[in-house]
Structures are given as C-alpha cells and as structure tokens.
C-alpha cells in the first residue's frame, strides 16, 4: 500500500475560530493505482492533497506513506519524502521562468546530490519520456502551456517517485494539451507510477481507474 | 556549494543595475578604507625614511646631566671618563658596525686673526669620526695617524665655518687660535647631499641651529692641550640595521653608565641613546591614530551598505516567494534555501568589496599624485576588506535568508 490514511481531520485556526476542513477522512491507495479526486470548489481537495504530499500535517489521524508514519516525521524527513517518493504537478506549472527546461527538470536531482553528469543524463531522459527532446534548451516563455506542463511532469518524475500528485493538471490547458497530459499520465501509470489527480472535470476524471468524491471535507467513494 | 555560487551569480547578474546600486555602499566604504590605509602606510614609511635619513643607521649616545645635555664651560666639573676598556667593549658589540668617541664644547674662544668665532662647536675626535658621523672631505685631507701620534695641532672645518670666517679666502693652511693654541686648517668637511635634518620640536631646531653655526674638528689627543683635562666624551655609533638601532644604542649607553656608577661623584650624570626609532614610532602612532578615526567614519558607509543589502535581499525573498515555495515542495531542505540566499548576499557584498578594493587602490594613487605622499598597498588590508565585506553579506543577509527558509511552501506557492 502506497498510501493509507485513517480518520484524518484537518482544521485551520482563523483568529479565535477553528475552521474544520477535513472530517474523518479515510483513504488508501494500492501501489500502481490511478485515482481521481473530484469535488466542488472549497471542498478540501487541495488541503487533502497537501497532506498526502507531505507539505502539511493533519490535525489528527494516522497517515502512512509507503509504510512510513508521517506524524513522527521531522521537517527534514518530510522534505526527503517529497524529494524521493513524491512528484508534484501543479495547475500553474511553477517552472523557474529564467531557466531552460533542462535546468528546471534537473532541479530535484540537485537536492538529492546526484552528480552533475548523471543529473544531465536523467533530466534528458525524463524530457524524452514526455516527448520534449527537441525543447531541452527552451525557456518557459518560449513554450506553450501544454509543453510547460509536460516539462513540469518531467521534473516530477525525474527522481523516480512512487506517487505522482497532480492538482488540476489540466485546469490551465486547452482540451488538446489536456488530452496529451492525460495520455502521459496513462503511460506513466502503466510503467508503475501510482497517480493521484484532482480535477473538476468528469471527462478528465474518467481517465482514472477509480474516482473518489469529496464534499465538505468528507470522502465518498464512487464505483 | 558550487551550484549555489552559480545561482548567486545568476541572481546578481539578472538584476545588474539593482545589484550595483546595492553594492555601492559597500564599494564606497571599502574604497575609502583601502585608500586611507594605503595613504597611512605610505606616510608611515615616509616618516621613517625622513627621520632615519639615508639609512646610515647612526645613533648618538650623549651624556646627560639630569634631564638636559651635559655641557662643559670650564674645568671645574669632574665628569666621568670613558676608559679604553669600555671603548673596546662598545666596538665589540654585536650590532655595532662602527663607533666614534668625541669631546665637544659649544662655547669656545676661537679666533682667526682678529675675528672671533661665536656659537659654533669645537669637537675633539678620533680617527673614525668622519666615517661614522657621515662627513666627507670636500678639499684638503682628513686626520692621519701621524696627527694623533705627534699631537699635531691641525684642524678640520665645515662649510659653515668657511662661510662665517673666511669670506672668499681659501682656508687651507690658515691658522685658527683655539683657547690660545694655534691650529692649522688641513681640510674642509661637508655633510653628504642626501642628509636630512630631523626636526620635530624646539630642541631639535636649536641643535640644528648650533650645528649650522659651524663645526671645528681637532684630534682628540690635542684636547687636553686646549682644555687642560680629560673630560666626558659623547659617542656616535652605526648599527648594522635600522631595526637594531634602538637596541644597539641602549647597549652602548648601558656599558658607559656602568662606569659612571663607579666614579660616583655626581650621580645624576647618565648616557642616553638618542632613540630615533622611538621617535619614528611615536610619529607613526600619531598619524595612525588620526586615520583610525577616518576608518571609523568609513565604516558607517559599510553599515549603511549592509542595511541596503538586507533591504534588497528582503525584496528579493518577497519577489521569489513562489520559487522558494516550489523548491521546498519538490524536496529542498530548509538549510538548502538558507544557504542559497546567504551565498547570494555574501557574494553581492564580496563583489562589492572587490570593486571597492580596486577603486580604493586607484583612489590612493590619485591622492598620492596630488599630495606627493607615497601610497603603500597593504595586502593584509585588501584581504581583510574582502573577507569583511563577505561577513557583512552573511550578517545582513541572515535575516532575509532565515525568512526565506522558513516560508511555508503551501502559502508560498499560492502567492501571486
Ligand atoms: N491556510 C488556510 N487557512 C484557513 N483556511 C484555509 C486555508 N487553506 C484552505 N482553507 C479553507 O479550506 C477549505 C478548503 O480549501 P481547499 O483549497 O482545500 O479547497 P479546494 O477543494 O482545493 O478548492 P478549489 O477547487 O477551489 O481549489 C476552504 O474553505 C478554504 O477557505
Ligand atoms: Mg484546490
């Protein structure tokens, strides 16, 4: 099991008020699964995703990522989990604007202290996997939205994560680029990466093998 | 580490104008410090050169009566006599190259024909006086062994005496009357061209003034003929190096003073070495303490520069919030972010420091051209400046860097 959450609660403290966002969420994912989370705006999708991505800690509940108990993790251990086990894909890509596609993709490997030469090789291979071998030296402003998202995907997979997390990966793309991204996710999932994707769009969610609904911070599994 | 440096250079280079303006405070501060230090060092060396002269390393050891130089007007005072044994000891001292012992009277009755010679000095010298004290023979001859062996009444005069007594006449062969004894002038002596009088207070000026009245040299063997008694002598030595001048002078004074205690008639006689190095140090200390204050003022510019760096780094952290959030999200540790910003800040100030050093060297050259004082480039000051400016970057960059490292990645990524 790559992911196992039991009775997760999350609330934000706003002034003196405690705002509950997630209520008693239990959710698990087998290795190699492809899951989509759907729900209306403000339902807590991103909040859940941040917890799963080790960017945030739940207020209560148990959460195991690849067998590791997150509640016992230090800040540095959380960083290392993000670095080695998780790949992030964001709605708005978050590429470094001044750097080439290659440098953007190499970035996580630098944090993992991979030697310079190997870094380059692996980044080139990742760009090849997303079909951008001919764009390695382009900067983000010289790329289309779809291409930018594919660079971001290359960056997410370059350190061979077990779990790919995508928060509305097609939200900023036209349908054609969106379809390309979906194709890529499909391919990566077939290669053994577990994929967890958030989306508003039922058509996009349909690419996943399992869809989970969230409403007002509560999960409803849909078969 | 290397990666951080590359990133830092890139960050600085991508905002050339802004980076330069930020560095300006550091540049100005470091440039002024380097300029001040170089000028001081140059001045210091100039002072040393001025006071020590052409590097002959001569030290005078003079008999004092209490706090003032001992003078002998008549023969009533019995002064300590330097024995041959002591002279040998002095000459054998390790750092003494050359030593001369001489009698001296500032007020003597000297006549040439009917003109009396006032205010000058009569010296009774041994064979090594001219060499040791740094005189050269202009015309005629110096004293020879025969003059000493046979008590020849011969004299050497300097150019000042020539001017005041022999208006246009050739003094060679003329006879001076010193204390009613006739002395034949055999040579004219002069100071070398590069001689610089040392003057820093009134007594130096007086000394220079009496010197300028003229000197008459006679063989020391003839001294008792004129003055009836053996009396105290003064000493001039040459040390083997400038650095040994103080210690050599002191050793000589110690040898001579040991004897005074034995002859204890008047205990307030003592030999003192004219410690020129001490004077040099005093003058240098004075000039350095003045510039110390200038350096403090220049440091204010560094402080202002440091605050500028802090300000720009805070702006930079705000601008790059998203970048920082992303980096943390994809696995950068807190420490990594901290180092990235610290490196950038210290890089910024180090480059500023380097430019400052170069401008400072240029500035000191300009100052040296304008004022004529030499500028000495001080390597420790240069290294110190660059290291110090790097430190400024670390100190003033710390707060912005900690702020960057502590950013919450979720909030940072969401910021627009
Ligand atoms: N840092 C925070 N402090 C306080 N409340 C927060 C914070 N972050 C999120 N919330 C609240 O939590 C709730 C869920 O937010 P979340 O971002 O998870 O929604 P979402 O499902 O991702 O919505 P969308 O589809 O619009 O992205 C919202 O009501 C939001 O106001
Ligand atoms: Mg969201």
XYZ file of C-alpha atoms and ligand atoms in Angstrom:
671
model
C 0.000 0.000 0.000
C 1.491 3.278 -1.080
C -0.967 5.374 0.875
C -3.004 4.651 3.984
C -5.000 7.334 5.836
C -7.259 6.608 8.827
C -9.568 9.162 10.470
C -7.773 12.232 9.198
C -9.018 15.597 10.483
C -7.682 18.939 9.440
C -8.764 22.321 10.693
C -7.301 25.756 10.296
C -7.210 28.243 13.111
C -8.533 31.563 11.966
C -8.271 34.151 14.700
C -10.086 32.515 17.641
C -12.210 30.301 15.431
C -11.274 26.802 14.399
C -12.362 26.137 10.818
C -12.679 22.409 10.129
C -11.822 21.468 6.558
C -11.408 17.690 6.540
C -13.658 15.415 8.621
C -12.628 11.896 9.487
C -11.140 11.129 6.087
C -10.030 7.558 5.493
C -8.445 6.764 2.203
C -5.945 4.313 0.828
C -4.225 3.577 -2.444
C -2.515 0.419 -3.623
C 0.784 0.686 -5.407
C 0.253 1.282 -9.132
C -3.268 2.636 -8.751
C -4.638 5.591 -10.731
C -7.129 7.603 -8.681
C -9.004 10.854 -9.342
C -10.477 13.037 -6.610
C -13.452 15.181 -7.615
C -15.405 17.719 -5.681
C -16.734 21.238 -5.740
C -14.575 24.255 -5.044
C -13.724 24.693 -1.410
C -14.479 21.100 -0.513
C -10.957 20.455 0.719
C -9.329 18.739 -2.262
C -6.137 20.784 -2.190
C -5.973 20.537 1.577
C -6.074 16.747 1.338
C -3.537 16.791 -1.459
C -1.123 18.922 0.622
C -1.319 16.420 3.451
C -0.750 13.489 1.120
C 2.146 15.392 -0.460
C 3.807 15.882 2.965
C 3.561 19.647 2.665
C 1.225 19.798 5.630
C 0.403 17.672 8.641
C -3.108 16.538 9.629
C -4.565 17.879 12.873
C -5.347 14.298 13.904
C -5.489 10.801 12.456
C -2.991 8.304 11.126
C -1.219 8.635 7.825
C 1.275 6.189 6.382
C 3.078 6.931 3.149
C 4.782 3.904 1.683
C 4.740 2.403 5.172
C 6.226 5.435 6.904
C 4.342 7.107 9.763
C 4.155 10.788 8.810
C 3.161 12.008 12.274
C 6.638 11.055 13.507
C 8.482 12.797 10.681
C 10.673 15.851 11.218
C 10.690 18.744 8.781
C 13.808 17.411 7.062
C 12.335 13.931 6.789
C 9.232 15.431 5.180
C 11.488 17.222 2.687
C 13.238 13.968 1.897
C 9.913 12.153 1.389
C 8.840 14.865 -1.081
C 12.168 14.556 -2.812
C 12.321 10.793 -3.143
C 8.778 9.418 -3.071
C 6.516 12.118 -4.475
C 6.293 14.028 -7.733
C 4.193 17.198 -7.846
C 2.343 18.571 -10.843
C 0.594 21.902 -10.344
C -2.202 23.646 -12.197
C 0.038 26.615 -12.971
C 3.219 24.589 -13.706
C 5.532 26.573 -11.364
C 8.594 26.479 -13.588
C 11.541 28.792 -12.943
C 10.984 31.422 -15.650
C 14.649 32.247 -16.317
C 15.896 28.698 -16.613
C 15.803 26.281 -19.519
C 13.567 23.225 -19.490
C 16.641 21.124 -18.785
C 17.678 23.107 -15.725
C 14.108 23.062 -14.425
C 13.983 19.291 -14.718
C 17.432 18.840 -13.146
C 16.458 20.793 -10.043
C 15.230 17.969 -7.749
C 18.310 15.901 -8.580
C 20.477 18.717 -7.236
C 18.699 18.474 -3.889
C 19.259 14.725 -3.989
C 23.021 15.339 -4.510
C 23.089 13.432 -7.770
C 26.402 14.090 -9.570
C 26.313 16.712 -12.286
C 26.749 14.385 -15.253
C 24.186 11.877 -14.122
C 21.782 14.727 -13.419
C 22.003 15.884 -17.003
C 21.512 12.368 -18.371
C 18.490 11.680 -16.207
C 16.907 15.060 -16.969
C 17.346 14.462 -20.697
C 15.776 11.017 -20.324
C 12.806 12.471 -18.404
C 12.297 15.142 -21.078
C 12.428 12.401 -23.657
C 9.742 10.487 -21.799
C 7.380 13.482 -22.007
C 8.216 13.979 -25.682
C 10.228 17.191 -25.385
C 13.686 16.078 -26.539
C 13.652 18.895 -29.064
C 12.880 21.578 -26.476
C 15.503 20.960 -23.761
C 17.096 24.389 -24.023
C 13.871 26.373 -24.318
C 12.849 28.645 -21.521
C 9.256 28.532 -20.201
C 8.249 31.716 -22.046
C 9.281 30.032 -25.300
C 6.986 27.060 -24.652
C 3.232 26.527 -24.970
C 1.095 25.804 -21.913
C 0.908 22.119 -22.751
C 4.674 21.952 -23.222
C 5.250 23.770 -19.945
C 3.068 21.258 -18.140
C 4.989 18.426 -19.749
C 8.286 19.973 -18.538
C 6.712 20.094 -15.075
C 5.768 16.421 -15.399
C 9.325 15.587 -16.460
C 10.544 17.409 -13.325
C 8.059 15.438 -11.217
C 9.227 12.046 -12.486
C 12.963 12.684 -12.873
C 13.760 11.342 -9.395
C 11.631 8.216 -9.976
C 8.846 8.895 -7.417
C 6.416 6.203 -6.341
C 3.499 8.589 -6.270
C 2.593 11.323 -8.714
C 0.326 14.019 -7.265
C -1.454 16.384 -9.647
C -3.688 19.256 -8.546
C -5.868 20.176 -11.527
C -3.082 19.408 -14.012
C -5.277 20.306 -16.990
C -7.009 23.276 -15.384
C -4.968 25.828 -17.325
C -4.788 23.905 -20.597
C -6.922 23.643 -23.737
C -8.576 20.288 -24.385
C -5.926 19.089 -26.822
C -2.992 19.746 -24.467
C -5.115 18.322 -21.654
C -5.564 15.134 -23.609
C -1.795 14.892 -24.150
C -1.218 15.234 -20.416
C -3.788 12.524 -19.745
C -2.076 10.259 -22.242
C 1.203 10.810 -20.436
C -0.311 10.015 -17.038
C -1.759 6.856 -18.535
C 1.683 5.864 -19.842
C 3.428 6.635 -16.539
C 0.789 4.685 -14.624
C 1.342 1.733 -16.937
C 5.041 1.997 -16.172
C 4.180 1.505 -12.493
C 3.859 5.012 -11.025
C 0.862 5.494 -8.745
C -1.113 8.559 -9.824
C -3.420 10.697 -7.696
C -5.113 13.545 -9.552
C -7.524 16.269 -8.524
C -9.966 17.605 -11.069
C -13.271 19.371 -11.562
C -13.765 17.787 -14.923
C -15.632 14.477 -15.118
C -14.113 13.728 -18.556
C -10.640 14.065 -17.130
C -11.578 12.026 -14.065
C -12.775 9.301 -16.385
C -9.164 8.527 -17.284
C -8.594 7.258 -13.730
C -9.425 3.716 -12.771
C -11.018 4.855 -9.529
C -12.792 8.119 -8.723
C -13.285 9.462 -5.196
C -15.748 12.260 -4.450
C -15.179 14.796 -1.711
C -17.825 17.132 -0.392
C -17.485 19.482 2.582
C -14.387 17.680 3.703
C -15.919 14.228 3.609
C -14.965 11.427 1.209
C -17.471 9.375 -0.750
C -16.081 6.516 -2.792
C -17.817 6.154 -6.189
C -17.679 2.895 -8.091
C 28.094 24.643 -2.931
C 29.360 25.317 -6.420
C 25.766 25.163 -7.597
C 24.871 27.827 -5.031
C 27.637 30.096 -6.293
C 26.399 29.716 -9.850
C 22.838 30.502 -8.779
C 24.035 33.519 -6.800
C 25.999 34.925 -9.726
C 22.966 34.387 -11.938
C 20.683 36.125 -9.463
C 23.038 39.095 -9.184
C 23.624 39.257 -12.923
C 19.908 39.176 -13.752
C 19.458 42.443 -11.825
C 22.679 44.193 -12.814
C 21.581 47.734 -12.054
C 19.899 46.886 -8.796
C 22.843 44.764 -7.643
C 25.300 47.515 -8.469
C 23.321 50.139 -6.582
C 23.073 47.778 -3.632
C 26.810 47.237 -3.681
C 27.520 50.945 -3.863
C 27.539 51.468 -0.092
C 29.992 48.593 0.332
C 32.088 49.801 -2.598
C 32.377 53.313 -1.190
C 33.106 52.077 2.325
C 35.788 49.594 1.304
C 37.307 52.004 -1.215
C 37.719 54.709 1.407
C 39.188 52.293 3.934
C 41.690 50.953 1.417
C 42.593 54.476 0.324
C 43.068 55.608 3.931
C 45.105 52.575 4.924
C 47.356 52.832 1.864
C 47.937 56.514 2.461
C 48.726 55.963 6.138
C 51.149 53.202 5.352
C 52.793 55.356 2.751
C 53.014 58.267 5.175
C 54.366 55.999 7.883
C 57.148 54.771 5.657
C 57.840 58.323 4.592
C 58.142 59.419 8.224
C 60.576 56.605 8.905
C 62.644 57.492 5.895
C 62.638 61.191 6.750
C 63.737 60.666 10.316
C 66.251 57.924 9.771
C 67.772 59.633 6.794
C 69.715 57.842 4.131
C 69.880 54.608 6.045
C 73.264 55.096 7.745
C 71.666 53.880 10.989
C 73.671 56.267 13.152
C 72.763 56.594 16.824
C 74.107 59.293 19.133
C 74.766 58.400 22.758
C 75.001 61.612 24.721
C 75.880 62.397 28.343
C 73.016 63.944 30.220
C 73.119 65.909 33.427
C 69.733 65.085 34.850
C 67.280 65.804 32.064
C 69.408 68.098 29.943
C 72.543 67.524 27.942
C 75.728 67.916 29.941
C 77.791 70.952 28.866
C 81.290 71.876 29.945
C 82.125 75.522 30.216
C 85.197 75.320 32.392
C 87.299 72.666 34.058
C 85.669 72.755 37.458
C 83.256 69.918 36.912
C 84.709 66.450 37.045
C 82.838 64.294 34.584
C 83.052 60.558 34.004
C 85.794 59.473 31.637
C 85.292 56.647 29.181
C 88.077 54.107 29.594
C 89.852 52.359 26.715
C 88.376 49.136 28.021
C 84.845 50.454 27.597
C 85.586 51.690 24.120
C 86.734 48.212 23.184
C 83.577 46.733 24.669
C 81.420 49.121 22.653
C 83.240 48.377 19.423
C 82.873 44.682 20.035
C 79.069 44.832 20.452
C 77.318 42.558 18.021
C 75.120 45.109 16.300
C 77.633 47.945 16.285
C 79.374 48.372 12.955
C 81.378 51.443 13.838
C 81.839 53.695 16.868
C 83.462 57.074 17.444
C 84.154 58.890 20.723
C 84.488 62.654 20.778
C 84.808 65.655 23.066
C 82.594 68.599 22.417
C 82.443 72.238 23.521
C 79.751 74.601 22.363
C 81.317 77.779 23.700
C 84.995 78.107 22.994
C 87.287 81.005 22.339
C 88.254 80.725 18.706
C 89.966 83.452 16.712
C 91.045 83.805 13.143
C 93.329 86.812 13.008
C 91.199 89.341 14.874
C 87.787 87.831 14.127
C 86.275 85.781 16.897
C 84.154 82.763 16.042
C 80.994 82.541 18.148
C 78.328 79.943 18.590
C 79.950 77.074 16.791
C 81.192 73.844 18.279
C 84.705 72.513 18.746
C 84.994 68.741 18.653
C 87.928 66.556 19.653
C 87.549 63.482 17.506
C 89.171 60.100 16.985
C 90.117 58.613 13.614
C 86.711 57.125 12.848
C 84.592 60.243 13.441
C 84.191 61.314 9.826
C 83.152 57.866 8.621
C 80.816 57.150 11.494
C 79.070 60.508 11.684
C 78.771 60.650 7.925
C 81.045 63.520 6.838
C 83.058 63.629 3.658
C 86.177 65.641 2.898
C 85.472 68.370 0.379
C 89.017 69.708 -0.014
C 92.329 69.064 1.689
C 92.888 65.984 3.831
C 91.476 64.336 6.909
C 93.370 63.429 10.087
C 96.021 60.744 9.745
C 97.679 58.540 12.342
C 100.681 60.853 12.454
C 98.478 63.729 13.658
C 97.487 61.637 16.636
C 100.941 60.192 17.340
C 102.677 63.546 17.319
C 99.909 65.656 18.813
C 99.816 67.764 15.659
C 97.792 70.922 16.056
C 95.710 70.537 12.934
C 92.007 71.247 12.363
C 89.181 70.443 10.000
C 86.390 72.962 9.480
C 82.977 72.544 7.935
C 81.456 74.735 5.247
C 79.565 76.863 7.776
C 82.844 77.921 9.380
C 84.293 78.649 5.970
C 81.345 80.920 5.240
C 81.434 82.833 8.512
C 85.204 83.234 8.974
C 86.858 83.126 5.550
C 84.852 85.349 3.210
C 86.076 84.033 -0.128
C 89.538 83.202 1.202
C 90.975 79.703 0.870
C 91.068 78.432 4.488
C 93.577 75.642 3.826
C 96.853 76.356 5.648
C 95.380 79.200 7.671
C 95.823 79.177 11.423
C 92.944 79.230 13.921
C 93.508 80.141 17.524
C 91.584 77.787 19.800
C 91.925 78.558 23.514
C 95.141 80.414 22.678
C 96.573 77.416 20.829
C 97.333 77.683 17.100
C 95.749 75.032 14.849
C 96.440 74.769 11.120
C 93.461 74.030 8.896
C 94.186 70.977 6.738
C 90.776 70.150 5.277
C 87.176 71.178 4.766
C 84.410 68.701 5.558
C 80.807 68.651 4.446
C 77.679 66.619 5.011
C 76.581 64.366 2.190
C 73.903 65.800 -0.145
C 71.177 63.418 0.978
C 71.451 64.472 4.611
C 68.076 65.498 6.018
C 67.963 67.296 9.369
C 65.499 65.740 11.760
C 63.295 68.324 13.389
C 60.177 67.742 15.383
C 60.470 70.120 18.332
C 62.228 73.228 19.511
C 65.301 71.497 20.901
C 65.927 69.781 17.582
C 65.746 73.150 15.965
C 68.264 74.599 18.394
C 70.568 71.687 17.787
C 70.282 72.180 14.087
C 70.859 75.870 14.553
C 74.107 75.432 16.531
C 75.209 72.825 14.031
C 74.606 75.319 11.285
C 76.885 77.760 13.076
C 79.765 75.501 12.201
C 81.992 72.750 13.497
C 85.723 72.750 14.071
C 87.364 69.348 14.456
C 90.701 68.733 16.139
C 92.423 65.425 17.016
C 91.211 64.203 20.410
C 94.843 63.839 21.578
C 95.136 67.611 21.411
C 92.037 68.180 23.535
C 93.939 68.371 26.875
C 96.318 70.895 25.327
C 93.457 73.326 24.905
C 91.172 72.350 27.745
C 93.702 71.032 30.271
C 91.733 67.989 31.450
C 90.363 64.756 30.117
C 86.646 65.182 30.121
C 83.491 63.302 29.244
C 83.006 62.137 25.733
C 79.939 61.559 23.645
C 79.518 58.650 21.262
C 78.150 58.060 17.809
C 77.689 54.508 16.601
C 76.388 52.911 13.485
C 74.083 49.931 13.903
C 74.106 47.065 11.438
C 70.433 47.573 10.597
C 67.683 50.099 11.110
C 65.747 47.680 13.282
C 68.711 47.244 15.634
C 69.296 50.971 16.143
C 67.305 51.210 19.375
C 68.779 48.113 20.983
C 72.360 48.893 19.933
C 72.089 52.438 21.289
C 70.754 51.136 24.555
C 73.522 48.540 24.923
C 76.160 51.214 24.406
C 74.539 53.519 26.962
C 74.432 50.624 29.453
C 78.169 49.949 29.075
C 79.026 53.605 29.587
C 76.646 54.081 32.523
C 78.158 51.128 34.403
C 81.320 53.191 34.725
C 79.595 56.364 35.930
C 78.301 54.492 38.950
C 81.856 53.524 39.871
C 83.114 57.100 39.559
C 80.176 58.332 41.591
C 80.894 61.984 42.140
C 77.682 63.240 40.660
C 75.122 60.563 40.309
C 72.798 62.438 38.013
C 75.122 62.005 35.043
C 73.937 59.359 32.625
C 74.352 58.411 28.977
C 71.238 58.274 26.892
C 70.907 56.908 23.382
C 69.037 59.158 21.033
C 66.328 56.639 20.224
C 65.320 57.641 16.760
C 63.201 54.537 16.241
C 61.172 55.513 19.271
C 60.533 58.903 17.707
C 59.586 57.262 14.441
C 57.145 55.040 16.258
C 55.639 57.998 18.076
C 55.138 59.929 14.877
C 53.701 56.899 13.150
C 51.387 56.247 16.066
C 50.148 59.804 15.851
C 49.425 59.594 12.149
C 47.814 56.188 12.543
C 45.505 57.243 15.350
C 44.236 60.123 13.253
C 43.425 57.782 10.427
C 41.843 55.268 12.769
C 39.103 57.821 13.230
C 38.750 58.192 9.484
C 38.348 54.442 9.218
C 35.523 54.520 11.738
C 33.769 57.108 9.625
C 34.234 54.975 6.534
C 32.772 52.050 8.444
C 29.490 53.919 8.720
C 29.287 53.643 4.956
C 29.738 49.886 5.320
C 26.930 49.763 7.861
C 24.646 51.694 5.515
C 25.709 49.373 2.692
C 24.909 46.359 4.831
C 21.438 47.664 5.581
C 20.951 48.242 1.849
C 21.888 44.636 1.208
C 19.423 43.455 3.834
C 16.695 45.565 2.257
C 17.324 44.241 -1.242
C 17.506 40.667 0.000
C 14.122 41.100 1.694
C 12.693 42.424 -1.578
C 14.271 39.519 -3.395
C 12.768 36.978 -0.988
C 9.330 38.510 -1.491
C 9.740 38.516 -5.254
C 10.838 34.930 -5.287
C 8.326 33.575 -2.785
C 6.857 31.262 -5.404
C 10.253 29.986 -6.451
C 11.101 29.257 -2.818
C 7.754 27.509 -2.318
C 8.325 25.355 -5.368
C 11.835 24.420 -4.303
C 10.629 23.348 -0.894
C 7.721 21.433 -2.430
C 9.975 19.393 -4.683
C 12.249 18.470 -1.810
C 14.706 21.277 -0.972
C 15.515 21.318 2.722
C 15.264 24.450 4.831
C 19.039 24.594 5.084
C 19.403 24.493 1.297
C 17.230 27.580 0.887
C 19.033 29.343 3.733
C 22.425 28.727 2.092
C 21.197 29.820 -1.307
C 20.220 33.248 -0.015
C 23.199 33.615 2.294
C 25.502 32.811 -0.609
C 23.784 35.378 -2.767
C 24.028 38.078 -0.091
C 27.687 37.458 0.693
C 28.511 37.124 -2.989
C 26.891 40.502 -3.573
C 28.936 42.134 -0.821
C 32.156 40.311 -1.734
C 31.933 41.551 -5.308
C 31.200 44.987 -3.875
C 34.246 44.635 -1.631
C 36.437 43.590 -4.542
C 35.322 46.541 -6.652
C 35.858 48.699 -3.557
C 39.422 47.432 -3.164
C 40.214 48.199 -6.782
C 38.682 51.681 -6.571
C 40.473 52.219 -3.267
C 43.836 51.408 -4.829
C 43.042 53.758 -7.684
C 41.927 56.440 -5.247
C 45.097 56.170 -3.160
C 47.195 56.518 -6.310
C 45.304 59.692 -7.176
C 45.727 61.045 -3.638
C 49.409 60.201 -3.738
C 49.841 62.052 -7.037
C 48.022 65.108 -5.716
C 49.691 65.364 -2.319
C 53.054 63.836 -3.079
C 52.879 61.365 -0.212
C 53.585 57.812 -1.293
C 50.836 55.163 -1.129
C 51.719 51.700 0.034
C 49.363 48.904 -0.976
C 48.714 46.781 2.084
C 47.957 43.160 1.257
C 46.505 42.350 4.695
C 44.175 45.330 4.356
C 42.982 44.080 0.962
C 42.387 40.524 2.112
C 40.788 41.820 5.298
C 38.453 44.107 3.354
C 37.192 41.370 1.071
C 36.695 38.958 3.966
C 34.994 41.684 5.964
C 32.606 42.580 3.146
C 31.755 38.901 2.802
C 30.980 38.897 6.519
C 28.729 41.913 6.076
C 26.803 39.885 3.491
C 26.441 36.986 5.908
C 25.397 39.214 8.805
C 22.924 41.388 6.931
C 21.752 38.568 4.669
C 20.972 36.289 7.608
C 17.577 37.729 8.472
C 16.194 37.662 4.891
C 17.640 34.185 4.349
C 16.052 32.821 7.519
C 12.795 34.380 6.391
C 13.084 32.608 3.036
C 13.968 29.279 4.622
C 11.002 29.446 6.977
C 8.416 30.156 4.272
C 5.521 27.751 4.306
C 5.571 26.106 0.846
C 1.784 25.929 0.576
C 1.355 29.658 1.199
C 4.381 30.457 -0.927
C 3.051 28.528 -3.909
C -0.351 30.121 -3.616
C 1.023 33.678 -3.511
C 0.596 35.695 -6.653
N -4.433 28.326 5.146
C -5.749 28.302 5.325
N -6.303 28.957 6.363
C -7.617 28.934 6.567
N -8.487 28.299 5.785
C -7.997 27.632 4.730
C -6.609 27.602 4.440
N -6.413 26.843 3.336
C -7.629 26.415 2.940
N -8.584 26.896 3.765
C -10.006 26.626 3.662
O -10.212 25.245 3.488
C -11.231 24.987 2.594
C -10.772 24.035 1.517
O -9.801 24.632 0.726
P -9.117 23.855 -0.461
O -8.099 24.743 -1.026
O -8.691 22.540 0.018
O -10.340 23.719 -1.475
P -10.335 23.004 -2.906
O -11.230 21.882 -2.796
O -8.946 22.756 -3.347
O -10.992 24.145 -3.802
P -10.630 24.524 -5.317
O -11.281 23.501 -6.162
O -11.235 25.861 -5.490
O -9.155 24.524 -5.458
C -11.676 26.331 2.026
O -12.908 26.681 2.621
C -10.585 27.269 2.455
O -11.150 28.515 2.771
Mg -7.646 23.492 -4.911
